[in-house]
Amino acid sequence: MMNKEVSNADVPLMASPYDLRVSLGAHVNEGGIRAALESGDSGFVHSFTTGSTVDGPGVRLVAWLTGCQFRCLFCHNPDTWKITNGMPVTVPRAVEVIQQYRHGLRVMKGGLTLSGGEPMVQHRFVLKVFAAARDMGIHTALDTNGFFGDRLSDTDLQACDLVMLSLKALDPDLHRRIAGMDNGPVLAFARRLAALRRPIWLRFLLVPGLTDHAGEITRIAQFAADLGNVERVDVLPFHQMGRFKWDELGMDYELRDTEPPSRAKIEEAIARFRARGLKAF
Ligand code: SF4
């Protein structure tokens, strides 16, 4: 069972994903974590943010969930890796937050995005929160690295309006170097979404010296075009806004001296996707 506290009254739910947040769920014991993961009645959330226009269509309410199985070299939120760095939030509490913003989200043709971390670590919580959002007529988007895609049934996937799939690399060795895990399940998930004709927005992080090889980008573009269900590609420039988190957490940050890509490099990458007939930005 979860310890009696299921929310940290003093910790604001709304915060920036760039805030360093640690140990907000440290009072939850292992049994409590397991029970939450198994039931999906509670989740662990780094923060909620509103007003985002880059995390799905329209204006979004975003919940940043904690827990991630990847260890991306370029991660700008390493405080989301550990599930208990997030605050425990019950489904009814999450629904209250959504209800608060429901009118604005509908007027601004936006919706709810569950991101992380990797939200699929807490897939049962994700499904419960999405079901509640859809009952309110709110668009739902899942921002995922795709590795745990098989945790969702085909029916579950029909209930998720959009999958924002973050593809770190197509080359298996490069993917392992970046994320510490294989990309086989990620690619399989993308193909399954294609077979089910569920829309994907592909997200690709452009990191100088790591993911900016022309051949690799072209192959990703070809892969995305072949899927046939990629509605949009976002080329996201690497930045250093998360560097302080690596420092504060005492973690070794390999990319500490890597500069953001130039505008020209970003445009070049976008052009490679567009050359395969994709809408890229
Ligand atoms: S998948 Fe996302 S949250 Fe997880 S390590 Fe990679 S960048 Fe960070």
GROMACS .gro file of N, CA and C in nm, residues 157-225:
model
  207
  157LEU      N    1  -0.493   0.207  -2.797
  157LEU     CA    2  -0.436   0.302  -2.894
  157LEU      C    3  -0.545   0.378  -2.968
  158GLN      N    4  -0.660   0.314  -2.984
  158GLN     CA    5  -0.770   0.387  -3.049
  158GLN      C    6  -0.818   0.500  -2.958
  159ALA      N    7  -0.793   0.486  -2.827
  159ALA     CA    8  -0.841   0.586  -2.732
  159ALA      C    9  -0.741   0.700  -2.713
  160CYS      N   10  -0.628   0.692  -2.782
  160CYS     CA   11  -0.528   0.799  -2.770
  160CYS      C   12  -0.527   0.873  -2.904
  161ASP      N   13  -0.557   1.002  -2.901
  161ASP     CA   14  -0.578   1.075  -3.028
  161ASP      C   15  -0.450   1.091  -3.108
  162LEU      N   16  -0.339   1.104  -3.040
  162LEU     CA   17  -0.214   1.130  -3.112
  162LEU      C   18  -0.097   1.071  -3.033
  163VAL      N   19  -0.005   1.008  -3.106
  163VAL     CA   20   0.120   0.965  -3.042
  163VAL      C   21   0.232   1.054  -3.095
  164MET      N   22   0.300   1.118  -3.003
  164MET     CA   23   0.418   1.197  -3.039
  164MET      C   24   0.538   1.108  -3.007
  165LEU      N   25   0.594   1.054  -3.112
  165LEU     CA   26   0.699   0.953  -3.094
  165LEU      C   27   0.836   1.018  -3.108
  166SER      N   28   0.913   1.007  -3.002
  166SER     CA   29   1.046   1.066  -3.003
  166SER      C   30   1.144   0.957  -3.047
  167LEU      N   31   1.194   0.971  -3.168
  167LEU     CA   32   1.288   0.871  -3.220
  167LEU      C   33   1.430   0.925  -3.203
  168LYS      N   34   1.506   0.857  -3.121
  168LYS     CA   35   1.641   0.908  -3.089
  168LYS      C   36   1.738   0.880  -3.202
  169ALA      N   37   1.724   0.761  -3.262
  169ALA     CA   38   1.812   0.723  -3.373
  169ALA      C   39   1.753   0.600  -3.441
  170LEU      N   40   1.784   0.587  -3.569
  170LEU     CA   41   1.741   0.467  -3.642
  170LEU      C   42   1.851   0.361  -3.637
  171ASP      N   43   1.973   0.406  -3.648
  171ASP     CA   44   2.086   0.314  -3.641
  171ASP      C   45   2.089   0.249  -3.502
  172PRO      N   46   2.086   0.115  -3.497
  172PRO     CA   47   2.075   0.049  -3.365
  172PRO      C   48   2.192   0.081  -3.271
  173ASP      N   49   2.313   0.088  -3.327
  173ASP     CA   50   2.428   0.116  -3.241
  173ASP      C   51   2.423   0.259  -3.187
  174LEU      N   52   2.385   0.349  -3.276
  174LEU     CA   53   2.376   0.489  -3.232
  174LEU      C   54   2.266   0.502  -3.125
  175HIS      N   55   2.156   0.432  -3.146
  175HIS     CA   56   2.047   0.439  -3.048
  175HIS      C   57   2.093   0.387  -2.912
  176ARG      N   58   2.166   0.276  -2.917
  176ARG     CA   59   2.217   0.220  -2.790
  176ARG      C   60   2.313   0.317  -2.723
  177ARG      N   61   2.396   0.382  -2.805
  177ARG     CA   62   2.493   0.477  -2.749
  177ARG      C   63   2.420   0.596  -2.685
  178ILE      N   64   2.314   0.641  -2.752
  178ILE     CA   65   2.242   0.759  -2.702
  178ILE      C   66   2.158   0.724  -2.579
  179ALA      N   67   2.079   0.616  -2.591
  179ALA     CA   68   1.974   0.591  -2.490
  179ALA      C   69   2.007   0.476  -2.396
  180GLY      N   70   2.108   0.396  -2.433
  180GLY     CA   71   2.144   0.283  -2.347
  180GLY      C   72   2.054   0.163  -2.368
  181MET      N   73   1.964   0.169  -2.465
  181MET     CA   74   1.876   0.056  -2.492
  181MET      C   75   1.850   0.044  -2.642
  182ASP      N   76   1.798  -0.072  -2.680
  182ASP     CA   77   1.771  -0.099  -2.823
  182ASP      C   78   1.652  -0.019  -2.874
  183ASN      N   79   1.654   0.005  -3.005
  183ASN     CA   80   1.539   0.075  -3.063
  183ASN      C   81   1.442  -0.021  -3.134
  184GLY      N   82   1.468  -0.151  -3.129
  184GLY     CA   83   1.378  -0.246  -3.193
  184GLY      C   84   1.232  -0.227  -3.151
  185PRO      N   85   1.204  -0.224  -3.019
  185PRO     CA   86   1.065  -0.207  -2.976
  185PRO      C   87   1.006  -0.072  -3.020
  186VAL      N   88   1.092   0.029  -3.031
  186VAL     CA   89   1.044   0.162  -3.072
  186VAL      C   90   0.997   0.157  -3.218
  187LEU      N   91   1.080   0.095  -3.302
  187LEU     CA   92   1.046   0.087  -3.444
  187LEU      C   93   0.924  -0.003  -3.465
  188ALA      N   94   0.917  -0.110  -3.386
  188ALA     CA   95   0.800  -0.200  -3.396
  188ALA      C   96   0.673  -0.125  -3.357
  189PHE      N   97   0.683  -0.041  -3.257
  189PHE     CA   98   0.566   0.037  -3.213
  189PHE      C   99   0.523   0.133  -3.325
  190ALA      N  100   0.622   0.197  -3.388
  190ALA     CA  101   0.589   0.290  -3.498
  190ALA      C  102   0.517   0.215  -3.610
  191ARG      N  103   0.566   0.096  -3.642
  191ARG     CA  104   0.503   0.017  -3.750
  191ARG      C  105   0.363  -0.028  -3.711
  192ARG      N  106   0.347  -0.061  -3.583
  192ARG     CA  107   0.214  -0.104  -3.538
  192ARG      C  108   0.114   0.012  -3.547
  193LEU      N  109   0.158   0.130  -3.507
  193LEU     CA  110   0.071   0.247  -3.519
  193LEU      C  111   0.033   0.271  -3.664
  194ALA      N  112   0.129   0.247  -3.752
  194ALA     CA  113   0.103   0.265  -3.895
  194ALA      C  114  -0.003   0.164  -3.941
  195ALA      N  115   0.013   0.038  -3.898
  195ALA     CA  116  -0.083  -0.065  -3.939
  195ALA      C  117  -0.223  -0.032  -3.886
  196LEU      N  118  -0.227   0.030  -3.769
  196LEU     CA  119  -0.357   0.066  -3.710
  196LEU      C  120  -0.407   0.201  -3.761
  197ARG      N  121  -0.325   0.265  -3.845
  197ARG     CA  122  -0.358   0.399  -3.899
  197ARG      C  123  -0.382   0.501  -3.788
  198ARG      N  124  -0.300   0.493  -3.686
  198ARG     CA  125  -0.307   0.594  -3.580
  198ARG      C  126  -0.201   0.700  -3.610
  199PRO      N  127  -0.236   0.826  -3.595
  199PRO     CA  128  -0.141   0.932  -3.634
  199PRO      C  129  -0.020   0.944  -3.542
  200ILE      N  130   0.090   0.974  -3.604
  200ILE     CA  131   0.215   0.998  -3.531
  200ILE      C  132   0.266   1.138  -3.564
  201TRP      N  133   0.311   1.209  -3.462
  201TRP     CA  134   0.399   1.324  -3.484
  201TRP      C  135   0.537   1.276  -3.440
  202LEU      N  136   0.630   1.281  -3.531
  202LEU     CA  137   0.764   1.233  -3.499
  202LEU      C  138   0.849   1.348  -3.445
  203ARG      N  139   0.922   1.319  -3.339
  203ARG     CA  140   1.010   1.421  -3.282
  203ARG      C  141   1.154   1.370  -3.293
  204PHE      N  142   1.237   1.459  -3.343
  204PHE     CA  143   1.377   1.420  -3.364
  204PHE      C  144   1.466   1.530  -3.307
  205LEU      N  145   1.551   1.490  -3.214
  205LEU     CA  146   1.639   1.588  -3.150
  205LEU      C  147   1.771   1.598  -3.226
  206LEU      N  148   1.800   1.717  -3.272
  206LEU     CA  149   1.921   1.740  -3.351
  206LEU      C  150   2.035   1.783  -3.259
  207VAL      N  151   2.132   1.694  -3.247
  207VAL     CA  152   2.245   1.720  -3.157
  207VAL      C  153   2.374   1.720  -3.238
  208PRO      N  154   2.440   1.835  -3.246
  208PRO     CA  155   2.566   1.839  -3.322
  208PRO      C  156   2.665   1.733  -3.276
  209GLY      N  157   2.720   1.662  -3.375
  209GLY     CA  158   2.821   1.562  -3.344
  209GLY      C  159   2.763   1.429  -3.297
  210LEU      N  160   2.631   1.423  -3.280
  210LEU     CA  161   2.572   1.298  -3.231
  210LEU      C  162   2.460   1.247  -3.323
  211THR      N  163   2.365   1.334  -3.355
  211THR     CA  164   2.252   1.289  -3.438
  211THR      C  165   2.242   1.367  -3.569
  212ASP      N  166   2.346   1.441  -3.602
  212ASP     CA  167   2.333   1.529  -3.719
  212ASP      C  168   2.398   1.473  -3.846
  213HIS      N  169   2.425   1.342  -3.849
  213HIS     CA  170   2.482   1.285  -3.971
  213HIS      C  171   2.375   1.283  -4.080
  214ALA      N  172   2.412   1.336  -4.196
  214ALA     CA  173   2.315   1.348  -4.305
  214ALA      C  174   2.251   1.213  -4.340
  215GLY      N  175   2.334   1.109  -4.348
  215GLY     CA  176   2.283   0.976  -4.387
  215GLY      C  177   2.181   0.925  -4.287
  216GLU      N  178   2.209   0.942  -4.161
  216GLU     CA  179   2.117   0.894  -4.056
  216GLU      C  180   1.985   0.971  -4.064
  217ILE      N  181   1.992   1.101  -4.082
  217ILE     CA  182   1.868   1.180  -4.089
  217ILE      C  183   1.787   1.139  -4.211
  218THR      N  184   1.855   1.118  -4.322
  218THR     CA  185   1.784   1.076  -4.444
  218THR      C  186   1.717   0.941  -4.423
  219ARG      N  187   1.786   0.851  -4.355
  219ARG     CA  188   1.726   0.719  -4.332
  219ARG      C  189   1.605   0.730  -4.236
  220ILE      N  190   1.615   0.816  -4.138
  220ILE     CA  191   1.499   0.837  -4.050
  220ILE      C  192   1.383   0.893  -4.130
  221ALA      N  193   1.414   0.989  -4.217
  221ALA     CA  194   1.309   1.051  -4.300
  221ALA      C  195   1.242   0.946  -4.388
  222GLN      N  196   1.324   0.857  -4.443
  222GLN     CA  197   1.268   0.752  -4.529
  222GLN      C  198   1.180   0.657  -4.448
  223PHE      N  199   1.230   0.621  -4.332
  223PHE     CA  200   1.153   0.533  -4.242
  223PHE      C  201   1.018   0.598  -4.210
  224ALA      N  202   1.021   0.726  -4.176
  224ALA     CA  203   0.897   0.797  -4.139
  224ALA      C  204   0.803   0.806  -4.258
  225ALA      N  205   0.858   0.834  -4.375
  225ALA     CA  206   0.773   0.846  -4.495
  225ALA      C  207   0.710   0.712  -4.528
   0.00000   0.00000   0.00000
